[in-house]
PDB file of C-alpha atoms and ligand atoms in Angstrom:
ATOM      1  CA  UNK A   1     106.783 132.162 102.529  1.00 42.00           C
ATOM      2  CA  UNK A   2     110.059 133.073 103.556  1.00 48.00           C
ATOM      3  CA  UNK A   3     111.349 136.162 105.388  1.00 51.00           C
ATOM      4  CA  UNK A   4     113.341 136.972 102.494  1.00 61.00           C
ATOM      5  CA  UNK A   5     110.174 138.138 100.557  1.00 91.00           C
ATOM      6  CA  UNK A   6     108.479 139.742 103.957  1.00 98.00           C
ATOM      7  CA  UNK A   7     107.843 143.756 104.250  1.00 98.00           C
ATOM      8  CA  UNK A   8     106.524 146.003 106.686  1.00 98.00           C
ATOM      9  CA  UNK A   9     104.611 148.894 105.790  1.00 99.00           C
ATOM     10  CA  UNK A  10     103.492 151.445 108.073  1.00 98.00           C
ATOM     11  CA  UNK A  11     103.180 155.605 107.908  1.00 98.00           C
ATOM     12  CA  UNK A  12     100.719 158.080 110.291  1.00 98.00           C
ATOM     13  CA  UNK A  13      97.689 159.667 108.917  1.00 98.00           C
ATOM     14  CA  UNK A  14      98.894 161.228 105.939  1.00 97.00           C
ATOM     15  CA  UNK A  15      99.792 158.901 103.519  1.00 98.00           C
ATOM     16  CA  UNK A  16      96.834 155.838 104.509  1.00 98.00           C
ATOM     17  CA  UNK A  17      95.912 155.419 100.563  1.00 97.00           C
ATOM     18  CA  UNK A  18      99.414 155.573  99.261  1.00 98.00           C
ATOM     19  CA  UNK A  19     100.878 153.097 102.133  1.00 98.00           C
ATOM     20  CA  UNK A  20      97.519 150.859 100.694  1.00 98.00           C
ATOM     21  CA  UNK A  21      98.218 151.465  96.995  1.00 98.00           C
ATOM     22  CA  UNK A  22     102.096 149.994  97.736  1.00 98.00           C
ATOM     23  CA  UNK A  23     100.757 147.126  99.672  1.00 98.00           C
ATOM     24  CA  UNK A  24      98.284 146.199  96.373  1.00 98.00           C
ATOM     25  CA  UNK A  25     100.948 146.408  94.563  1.00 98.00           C
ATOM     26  CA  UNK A  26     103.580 144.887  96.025  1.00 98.00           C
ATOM     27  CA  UNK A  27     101.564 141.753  96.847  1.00 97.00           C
ATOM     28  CA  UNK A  28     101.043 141.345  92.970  1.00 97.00           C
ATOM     29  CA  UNK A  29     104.818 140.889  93.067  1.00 96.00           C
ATOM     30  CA  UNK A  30     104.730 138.554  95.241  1.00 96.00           C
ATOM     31  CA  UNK A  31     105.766 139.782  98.535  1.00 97.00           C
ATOM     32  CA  UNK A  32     104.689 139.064 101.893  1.00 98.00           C
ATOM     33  CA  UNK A  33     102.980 142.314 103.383  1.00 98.00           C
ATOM     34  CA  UNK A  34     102.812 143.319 106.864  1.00 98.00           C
ATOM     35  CA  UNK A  35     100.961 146.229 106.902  1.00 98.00           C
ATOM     36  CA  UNK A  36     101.094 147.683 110.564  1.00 98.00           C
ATOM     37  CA  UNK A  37      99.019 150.711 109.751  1.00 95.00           C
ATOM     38  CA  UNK A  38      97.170 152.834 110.708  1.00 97.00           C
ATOM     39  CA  UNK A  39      94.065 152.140 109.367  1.00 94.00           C
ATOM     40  CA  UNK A  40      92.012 155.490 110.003  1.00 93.00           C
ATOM     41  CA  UNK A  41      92.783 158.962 108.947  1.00 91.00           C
ATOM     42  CA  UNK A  42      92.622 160.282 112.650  1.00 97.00           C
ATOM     43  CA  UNK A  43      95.686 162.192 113.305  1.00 98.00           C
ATOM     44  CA  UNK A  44      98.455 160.540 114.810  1.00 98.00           C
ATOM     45  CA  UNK A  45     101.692 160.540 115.782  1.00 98.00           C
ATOM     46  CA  UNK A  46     104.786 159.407 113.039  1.00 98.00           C
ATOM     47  CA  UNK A  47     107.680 158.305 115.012  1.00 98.00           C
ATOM     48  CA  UNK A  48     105.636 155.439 116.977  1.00 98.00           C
ATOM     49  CA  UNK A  49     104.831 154.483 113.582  1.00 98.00           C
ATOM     50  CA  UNK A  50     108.374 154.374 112.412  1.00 98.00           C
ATOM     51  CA  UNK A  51     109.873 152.833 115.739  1.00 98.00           C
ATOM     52  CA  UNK A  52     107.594 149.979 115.031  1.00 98.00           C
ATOM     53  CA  UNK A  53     108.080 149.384 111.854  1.00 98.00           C
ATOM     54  CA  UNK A  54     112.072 149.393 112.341  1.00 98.00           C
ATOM     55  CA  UNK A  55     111.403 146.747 114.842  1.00 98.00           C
ATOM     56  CA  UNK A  56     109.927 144.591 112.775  1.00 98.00           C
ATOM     57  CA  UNK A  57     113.135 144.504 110.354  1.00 98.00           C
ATOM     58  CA  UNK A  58     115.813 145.186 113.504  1.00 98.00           C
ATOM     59  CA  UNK A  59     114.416 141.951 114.793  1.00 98.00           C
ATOM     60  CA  UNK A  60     114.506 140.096 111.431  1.00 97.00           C
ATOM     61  CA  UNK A  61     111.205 139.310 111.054  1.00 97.00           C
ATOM     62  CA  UNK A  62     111.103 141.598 107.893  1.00 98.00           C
ATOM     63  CA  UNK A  63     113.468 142.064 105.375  1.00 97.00           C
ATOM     64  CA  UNK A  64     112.628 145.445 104.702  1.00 98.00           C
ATOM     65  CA  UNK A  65     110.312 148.009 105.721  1.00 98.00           C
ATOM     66  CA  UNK A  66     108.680 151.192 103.745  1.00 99.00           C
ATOM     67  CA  UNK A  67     107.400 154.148 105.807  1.00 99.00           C
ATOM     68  CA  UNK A  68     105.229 156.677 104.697  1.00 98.00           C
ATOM     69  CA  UNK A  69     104.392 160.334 106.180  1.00 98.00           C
ATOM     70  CA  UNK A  70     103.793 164.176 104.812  1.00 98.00           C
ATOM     71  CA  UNK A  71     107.706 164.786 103.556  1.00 98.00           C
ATOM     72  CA  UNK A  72     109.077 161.318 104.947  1.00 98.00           C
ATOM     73  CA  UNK A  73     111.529 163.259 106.694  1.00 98.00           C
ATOM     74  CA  UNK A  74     109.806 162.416 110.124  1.00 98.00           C
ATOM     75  CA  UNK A  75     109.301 158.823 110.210  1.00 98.00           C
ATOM     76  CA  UNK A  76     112.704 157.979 109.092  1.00 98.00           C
ATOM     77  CA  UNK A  77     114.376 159.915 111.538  1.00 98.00           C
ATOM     78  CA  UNK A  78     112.325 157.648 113.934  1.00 98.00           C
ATOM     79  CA  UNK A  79     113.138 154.435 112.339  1.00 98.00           C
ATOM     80  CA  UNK A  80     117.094 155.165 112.049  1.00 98.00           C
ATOM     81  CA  UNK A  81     116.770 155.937 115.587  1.00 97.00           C
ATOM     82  CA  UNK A  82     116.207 151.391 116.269  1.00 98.00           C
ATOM     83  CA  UNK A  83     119.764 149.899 115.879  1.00 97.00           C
ATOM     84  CA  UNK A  84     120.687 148.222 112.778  1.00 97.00           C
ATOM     85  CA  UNK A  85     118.181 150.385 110.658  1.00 98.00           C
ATOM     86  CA  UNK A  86     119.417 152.212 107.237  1.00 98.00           C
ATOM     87  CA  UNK A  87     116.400 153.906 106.637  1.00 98.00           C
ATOM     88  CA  UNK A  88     116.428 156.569 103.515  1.00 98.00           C
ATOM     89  CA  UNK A  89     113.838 159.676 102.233  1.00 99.00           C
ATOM     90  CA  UNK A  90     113.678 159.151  98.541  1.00 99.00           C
ATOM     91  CA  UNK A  91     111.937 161.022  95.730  1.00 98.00           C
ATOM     92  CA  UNK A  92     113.476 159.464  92.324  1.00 98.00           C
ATOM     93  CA  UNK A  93     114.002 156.138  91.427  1.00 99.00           C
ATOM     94  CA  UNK A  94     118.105 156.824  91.170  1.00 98.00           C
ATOM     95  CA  UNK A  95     118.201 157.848  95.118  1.00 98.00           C
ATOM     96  CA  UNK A  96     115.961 154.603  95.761  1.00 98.00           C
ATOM     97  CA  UNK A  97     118.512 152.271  93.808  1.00 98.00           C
ATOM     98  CA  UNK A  98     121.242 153.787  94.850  1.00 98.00           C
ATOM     99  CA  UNK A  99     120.146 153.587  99.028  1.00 98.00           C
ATOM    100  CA  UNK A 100     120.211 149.310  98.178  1.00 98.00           C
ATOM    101  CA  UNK A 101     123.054 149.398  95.934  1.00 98.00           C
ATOM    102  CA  UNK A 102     125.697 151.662  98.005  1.00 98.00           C
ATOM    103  CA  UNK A 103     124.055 152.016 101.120  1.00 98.00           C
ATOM    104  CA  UNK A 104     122.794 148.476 101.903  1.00 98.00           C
ATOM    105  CA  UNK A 105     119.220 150.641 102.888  1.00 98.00           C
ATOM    106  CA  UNK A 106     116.622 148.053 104.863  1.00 98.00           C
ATOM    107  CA  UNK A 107     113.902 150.441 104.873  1.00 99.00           C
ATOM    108  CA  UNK A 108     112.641 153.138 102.295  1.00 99.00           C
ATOM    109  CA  UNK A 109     110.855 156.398 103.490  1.00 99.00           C
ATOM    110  CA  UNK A 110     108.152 158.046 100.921  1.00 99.00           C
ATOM    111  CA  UNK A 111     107.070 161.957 101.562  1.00 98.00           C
ATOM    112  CA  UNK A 112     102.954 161.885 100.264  1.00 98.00           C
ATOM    113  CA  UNK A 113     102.998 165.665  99.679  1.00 98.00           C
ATOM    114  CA  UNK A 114     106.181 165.462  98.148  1.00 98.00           C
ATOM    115  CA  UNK A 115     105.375 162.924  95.349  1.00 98.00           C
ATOM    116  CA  UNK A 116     102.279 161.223  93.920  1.00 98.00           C
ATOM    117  CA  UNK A 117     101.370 157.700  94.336  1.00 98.00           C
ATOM    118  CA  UNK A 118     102.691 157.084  90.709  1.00 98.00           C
ATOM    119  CA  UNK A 119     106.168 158.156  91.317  1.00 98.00           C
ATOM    120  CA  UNK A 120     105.893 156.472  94.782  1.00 98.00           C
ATOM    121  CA  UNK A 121     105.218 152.879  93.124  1.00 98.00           C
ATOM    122  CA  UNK A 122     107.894 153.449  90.810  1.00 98.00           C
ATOM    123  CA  UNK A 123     110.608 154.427  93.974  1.00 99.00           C
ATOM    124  CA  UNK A 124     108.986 151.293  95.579  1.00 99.00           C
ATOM    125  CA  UNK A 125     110.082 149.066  92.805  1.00 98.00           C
ATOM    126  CA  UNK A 126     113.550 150.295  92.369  1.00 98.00           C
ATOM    127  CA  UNK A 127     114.579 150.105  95.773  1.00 98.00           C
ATOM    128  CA  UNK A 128     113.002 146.615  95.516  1.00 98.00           C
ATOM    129  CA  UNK A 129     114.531 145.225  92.795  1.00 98.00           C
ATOM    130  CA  UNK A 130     118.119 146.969  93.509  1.00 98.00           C
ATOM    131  CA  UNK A 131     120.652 144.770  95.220  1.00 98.00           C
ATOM    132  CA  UNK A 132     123.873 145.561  97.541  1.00 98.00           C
ATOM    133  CA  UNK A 133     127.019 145.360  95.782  1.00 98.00           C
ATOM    134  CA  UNK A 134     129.283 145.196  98.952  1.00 97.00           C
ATOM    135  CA  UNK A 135     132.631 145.308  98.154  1.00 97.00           C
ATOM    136  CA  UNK A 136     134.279 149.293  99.485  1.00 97.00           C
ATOM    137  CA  UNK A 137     130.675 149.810 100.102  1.00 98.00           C
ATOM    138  CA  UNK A 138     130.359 147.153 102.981  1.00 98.00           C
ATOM    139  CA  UNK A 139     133.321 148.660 104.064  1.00 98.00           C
ATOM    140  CA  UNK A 140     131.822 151.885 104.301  1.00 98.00           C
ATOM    141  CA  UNK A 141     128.157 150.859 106.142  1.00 97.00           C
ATOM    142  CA  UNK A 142     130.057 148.467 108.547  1.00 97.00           C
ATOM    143  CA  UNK A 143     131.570 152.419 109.333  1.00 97.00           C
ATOM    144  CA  UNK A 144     128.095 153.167 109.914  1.00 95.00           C
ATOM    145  CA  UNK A 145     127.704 150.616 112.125  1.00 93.00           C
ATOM    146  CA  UNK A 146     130.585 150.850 113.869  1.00 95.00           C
ATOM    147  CA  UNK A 147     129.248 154.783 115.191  1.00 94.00           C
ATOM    148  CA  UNK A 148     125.855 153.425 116.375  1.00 92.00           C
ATOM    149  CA  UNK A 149     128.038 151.144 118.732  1.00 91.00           C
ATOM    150  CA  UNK A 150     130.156 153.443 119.547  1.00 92.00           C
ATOM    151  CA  UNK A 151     127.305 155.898 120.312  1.00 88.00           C
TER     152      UNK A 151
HETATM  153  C1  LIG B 201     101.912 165.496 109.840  1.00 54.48           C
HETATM  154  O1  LIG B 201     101.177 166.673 109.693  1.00 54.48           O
HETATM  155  C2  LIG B 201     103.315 165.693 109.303  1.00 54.48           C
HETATM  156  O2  LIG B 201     104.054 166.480 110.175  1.00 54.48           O
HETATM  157  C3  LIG B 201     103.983 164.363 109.087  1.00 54.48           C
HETATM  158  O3  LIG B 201     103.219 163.599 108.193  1.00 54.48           O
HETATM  159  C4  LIG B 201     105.384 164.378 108.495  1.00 54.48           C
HETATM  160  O4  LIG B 201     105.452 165.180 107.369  1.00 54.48           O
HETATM  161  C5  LIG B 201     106.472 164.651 109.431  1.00 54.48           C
HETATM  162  O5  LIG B 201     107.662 164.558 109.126  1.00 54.48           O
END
């Protein structure tokens, strides 16, 4: 399969069964899922989670990644923190089209005691099936990355 249709899931102890219920039901899409875990609902620690995650689509060998934790807030922090990661929180399905569309997002972020796994799946398929219109918006994420060079 191509890397075009590759993912990487990951999230810390919270949000195990809703990072599972995604990968279920993403694969019925079609997509290739690498899910990094965890695997076990022993407490752990979010941005190691996100970093590696991020890697996995900094380095190309994902197209895009989804991260899971309590809010979300956390382990997107960690994953903008890799270069070349657009990583967004979302909790409607507007915010998740509009991260692909405008913001050229590679990686969602999903809050588990913000939202329930219905509304998650939802967000999951909007910011999958949302595409990048470039134009004045690639002009305004190649601003983006022009301050992580710069940084
Ligand atoms: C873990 O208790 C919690 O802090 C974490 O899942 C996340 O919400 C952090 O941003």
């Amino acid at each position: 399969m191509s890397a075009a249709k590759r993912i990487v899931l990951s999230s810390d102890h919270a949000a195990i069964e809703t990072r599972q219920a995604i990968a279920a039901h993403i694969e019925q899409q079609g997509w290739d899922v690498v899910d990094i875990g965890p695997t076990t609902a022993e407490s752990t620690h979010y941005p190691k989670h996100g970093a590696a995650a991020a890697q996995r689509v900094a380095s190309g060998d994902c197209t895009f990644g989804i991260v899971l934790c309590g809010t979300g807030q956390g382990i997107m922090l960690a994953a903008n923190k890799v270069k070349g990661i657009r990583c967004g929180v979302c909790s409607d399905t507007f915010s998740a089209r509009m991260i692909r569309q405008h913001n050229n997002a590679n990686m969602l972020a999903l809050g588990v005691r913000v939202i329930g796994d219905g509304l998650a799946l939802d967000i999951v398929d909007a910011f999958l099936s949302a595409e990048f219109e470039g134009g004045r918006h690639a002009t305004r994420v190649d601003m983006i990355d022009a301050l992580e060079a710069d940084s």
